[in-house]
Short mmCIF file of C-alpha atoms in Angstrom, two decimals:
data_model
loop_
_atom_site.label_atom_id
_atom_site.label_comp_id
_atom_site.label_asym_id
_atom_site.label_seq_id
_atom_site.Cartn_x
_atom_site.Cartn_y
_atom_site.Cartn_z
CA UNK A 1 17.50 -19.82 -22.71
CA UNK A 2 17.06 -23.19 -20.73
CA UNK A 3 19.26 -20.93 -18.16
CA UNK A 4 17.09 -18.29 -17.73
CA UNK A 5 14.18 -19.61 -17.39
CA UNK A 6 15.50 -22.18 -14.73
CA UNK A 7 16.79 -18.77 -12.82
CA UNK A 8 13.40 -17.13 -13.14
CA UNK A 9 12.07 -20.41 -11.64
CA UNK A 10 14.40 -20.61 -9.13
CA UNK A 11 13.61 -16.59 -8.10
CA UNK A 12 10.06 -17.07 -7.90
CA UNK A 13 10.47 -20.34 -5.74
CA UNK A 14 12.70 -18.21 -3.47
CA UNK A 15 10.28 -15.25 -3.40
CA UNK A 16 7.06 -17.69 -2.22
CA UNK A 17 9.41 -19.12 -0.01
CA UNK A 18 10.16 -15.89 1.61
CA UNK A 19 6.88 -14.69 1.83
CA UNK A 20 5.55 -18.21 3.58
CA UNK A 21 8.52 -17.53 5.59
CA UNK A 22 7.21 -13.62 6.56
CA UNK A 23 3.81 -14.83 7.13
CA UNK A 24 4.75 -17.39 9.07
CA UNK A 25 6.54 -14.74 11.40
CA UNK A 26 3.29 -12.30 10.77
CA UNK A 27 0.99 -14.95 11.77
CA UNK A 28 3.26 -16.35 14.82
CA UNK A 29 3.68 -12.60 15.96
CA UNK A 30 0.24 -11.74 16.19
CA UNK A 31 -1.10 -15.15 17.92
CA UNK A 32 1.99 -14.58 20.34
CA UNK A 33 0.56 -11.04 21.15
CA UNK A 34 -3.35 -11.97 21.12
CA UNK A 35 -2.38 -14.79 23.66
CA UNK A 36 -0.18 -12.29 26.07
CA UNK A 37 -3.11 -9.65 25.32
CA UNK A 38 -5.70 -11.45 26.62
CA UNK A 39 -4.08 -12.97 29.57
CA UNK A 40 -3.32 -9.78 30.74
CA UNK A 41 -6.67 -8.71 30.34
CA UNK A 42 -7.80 -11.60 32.07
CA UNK A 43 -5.46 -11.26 35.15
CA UNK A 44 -6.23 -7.56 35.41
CA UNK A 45 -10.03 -7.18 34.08
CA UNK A 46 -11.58 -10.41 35.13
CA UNK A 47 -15.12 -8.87 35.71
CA UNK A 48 -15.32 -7.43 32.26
CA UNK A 49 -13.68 -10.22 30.67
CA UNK A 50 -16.32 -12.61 31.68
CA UNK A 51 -19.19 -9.75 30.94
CA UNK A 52 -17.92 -9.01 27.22
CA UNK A 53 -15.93 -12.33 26.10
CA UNK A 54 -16.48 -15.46 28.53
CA UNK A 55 -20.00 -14.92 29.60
CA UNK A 56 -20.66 -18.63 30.15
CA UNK A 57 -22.44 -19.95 33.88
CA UNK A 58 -21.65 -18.31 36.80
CA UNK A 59 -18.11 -15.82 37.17
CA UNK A 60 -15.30 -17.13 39.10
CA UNK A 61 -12.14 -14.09 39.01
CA UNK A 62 -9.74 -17.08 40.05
CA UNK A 63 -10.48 -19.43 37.50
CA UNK A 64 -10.22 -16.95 35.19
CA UNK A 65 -7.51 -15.49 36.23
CA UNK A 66 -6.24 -19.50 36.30
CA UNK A 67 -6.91 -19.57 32.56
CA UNK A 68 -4.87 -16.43 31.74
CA UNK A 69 -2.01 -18.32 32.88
CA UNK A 70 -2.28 -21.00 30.19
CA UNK A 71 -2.98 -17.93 27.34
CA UNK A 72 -0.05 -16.57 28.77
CA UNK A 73 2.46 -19.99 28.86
CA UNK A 74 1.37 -20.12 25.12
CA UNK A 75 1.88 -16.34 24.21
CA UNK A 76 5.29 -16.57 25.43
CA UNK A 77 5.93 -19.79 23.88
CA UNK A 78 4.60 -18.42 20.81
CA UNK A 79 6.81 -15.42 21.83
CA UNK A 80 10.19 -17.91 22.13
CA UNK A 81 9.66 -18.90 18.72
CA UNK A 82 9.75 -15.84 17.03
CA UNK A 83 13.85 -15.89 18.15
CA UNK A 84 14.22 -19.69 18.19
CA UNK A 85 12.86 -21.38 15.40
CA UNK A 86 13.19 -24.84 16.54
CA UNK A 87 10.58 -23.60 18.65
CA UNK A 88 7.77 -23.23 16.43
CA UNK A 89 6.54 -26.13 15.42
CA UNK A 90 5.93 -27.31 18.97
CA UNK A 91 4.58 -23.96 20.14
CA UNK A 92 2.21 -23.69 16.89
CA UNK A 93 1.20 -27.66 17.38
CA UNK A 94 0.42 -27.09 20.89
CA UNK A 95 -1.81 -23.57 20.20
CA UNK A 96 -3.55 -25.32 17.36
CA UNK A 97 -4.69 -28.38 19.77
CA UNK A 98 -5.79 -25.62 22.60
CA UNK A 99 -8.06 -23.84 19.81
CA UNK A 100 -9.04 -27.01 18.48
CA UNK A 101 -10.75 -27.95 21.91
CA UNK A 102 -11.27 -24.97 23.04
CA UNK A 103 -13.12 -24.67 20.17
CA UNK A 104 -15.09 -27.91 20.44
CA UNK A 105 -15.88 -26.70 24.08
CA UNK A 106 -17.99 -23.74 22.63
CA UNK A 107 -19.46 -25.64 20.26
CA UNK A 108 -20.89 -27.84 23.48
CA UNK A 109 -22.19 -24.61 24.89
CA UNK A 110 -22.94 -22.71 21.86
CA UNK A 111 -26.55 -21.96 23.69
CA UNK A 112 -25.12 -21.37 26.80
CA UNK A 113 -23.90 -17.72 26.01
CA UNK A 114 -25.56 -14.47 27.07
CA UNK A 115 -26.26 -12.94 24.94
CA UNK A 116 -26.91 -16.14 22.48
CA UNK A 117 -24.86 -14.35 19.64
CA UNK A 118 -21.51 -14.54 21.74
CA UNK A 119 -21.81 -18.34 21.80
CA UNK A 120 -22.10 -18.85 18.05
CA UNK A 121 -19.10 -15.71 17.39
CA UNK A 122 -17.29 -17.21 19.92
CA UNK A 123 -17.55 -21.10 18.54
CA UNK A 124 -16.65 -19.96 14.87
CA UNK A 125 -14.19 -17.39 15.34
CA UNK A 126 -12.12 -19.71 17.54
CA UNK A 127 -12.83 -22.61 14.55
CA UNK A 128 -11.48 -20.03 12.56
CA UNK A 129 -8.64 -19.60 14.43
CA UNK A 130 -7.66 -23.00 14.49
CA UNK A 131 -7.93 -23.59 11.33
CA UNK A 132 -5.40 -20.37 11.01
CA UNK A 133 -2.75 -21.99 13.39
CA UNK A 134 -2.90 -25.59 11.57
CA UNK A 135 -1.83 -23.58 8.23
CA UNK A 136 1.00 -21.83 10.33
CA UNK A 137 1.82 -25.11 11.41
CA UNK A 138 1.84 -26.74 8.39
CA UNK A 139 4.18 -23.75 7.22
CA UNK A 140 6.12 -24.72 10.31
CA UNK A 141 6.64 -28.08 9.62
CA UNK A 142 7.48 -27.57 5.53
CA UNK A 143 9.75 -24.62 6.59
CA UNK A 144 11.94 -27.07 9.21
CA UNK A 145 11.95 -29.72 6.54
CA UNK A 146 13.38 -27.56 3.89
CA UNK A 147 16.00 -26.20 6.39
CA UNK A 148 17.12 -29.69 7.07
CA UNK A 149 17.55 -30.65 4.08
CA UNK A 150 19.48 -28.25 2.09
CA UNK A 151 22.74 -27.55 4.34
CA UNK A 152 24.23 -25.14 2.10
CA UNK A 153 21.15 -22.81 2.43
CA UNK A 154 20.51 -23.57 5.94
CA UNK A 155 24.08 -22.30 6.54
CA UNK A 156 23.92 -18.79 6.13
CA UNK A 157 20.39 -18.67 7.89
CA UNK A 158 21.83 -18.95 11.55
CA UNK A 159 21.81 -16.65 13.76
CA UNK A 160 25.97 -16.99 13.63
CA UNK A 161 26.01 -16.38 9.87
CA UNK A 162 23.77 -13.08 10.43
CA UNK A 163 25.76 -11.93 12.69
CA UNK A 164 23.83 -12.81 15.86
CA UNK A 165 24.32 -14.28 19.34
CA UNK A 166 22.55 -17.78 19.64
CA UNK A 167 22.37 -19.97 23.12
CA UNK A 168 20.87 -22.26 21.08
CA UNK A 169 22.13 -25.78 19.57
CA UNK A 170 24.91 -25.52 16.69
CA UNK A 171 21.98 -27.14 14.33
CA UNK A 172 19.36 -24.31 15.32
CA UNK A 173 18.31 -22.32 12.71
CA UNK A 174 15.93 -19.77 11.42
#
């Protein structure tokens, strides 16, 4: 009996683990795209990006468009990650401290925004965010740990043991 019930233990600790570990992915994925997204739409729409998202002081297309270039550096590092997971933890740390101040710089111009409504969406939906990426990161970090710490599990979680190419390390894994 003892048996059992450590096996049904042991299957639902595996199960949350796996779906922390989907999520994670999920949640990686979809910043990864929302960055690319919106640098791209920065870079190609700059007028209507500052009219409908960034309509704070005057418009300037090449500093926007000089923005889109750091949403796009993290998108693709977000991107990387997806394929090499000693990646994410940096990537996700890094994206977390960008919405962290990028979120305390709307909250400085919270009034600033035309119309006022943007400001405050803008300021909380970006708080939001953050707090979003510090969970993923947290997953991140717990996720890496774990992996480090149980070889025998680690093992058949390369990318060699799945029957994948990998430029990466010998001790990369996923």
């Amino acid at each position: 009996m003892a048996t059992q019930e450590r096996s049904a233990h042991l299957t639902a600790v595996s199960s949350r683990a796996a779906l922390r570990a989907d999520a994670l992915s999920a949640g990686i994925a979809v910043f990864a795209l929302y960055h690319l997204a919106l640098a791209l739409f920065m870079v190609a729409f700059p007028h209507s990006f500052y009219a409908h998202v960034g309509p704070f002081g005057a418009r300037n297309d090449h500093y926007i468009r000089d923005t889109a270039t750091f949403s796009a550096a993290i998108g693709a590092g977000l991107a990387v990650s997806l394929r090499r997971p000693s990646w994410r933890v940096p990537a996700l740390a890094i994206a977390a401290v960008q919405f962290a101040l990028h979120s305390v710089n709307h909250l400085v111009d919270i009034d600033k925004a035309h119309p006022a409504w943007n400001g405050y969406f803008d300021f909380f939906s970006l708080a939001a965010a953050t707090l979003v990426l510090a969970w993923l990161l947290g997953t991140a970090v717990a996720r890496a740990r774990e992996l480090r710490s149980t070889p025998a599990r680690s093992a058949y979680r390369t990318p060699e043991a799945r029957g994948q190419v990998s430029l990466s390390d010998d001790h990369e894994r996923s």
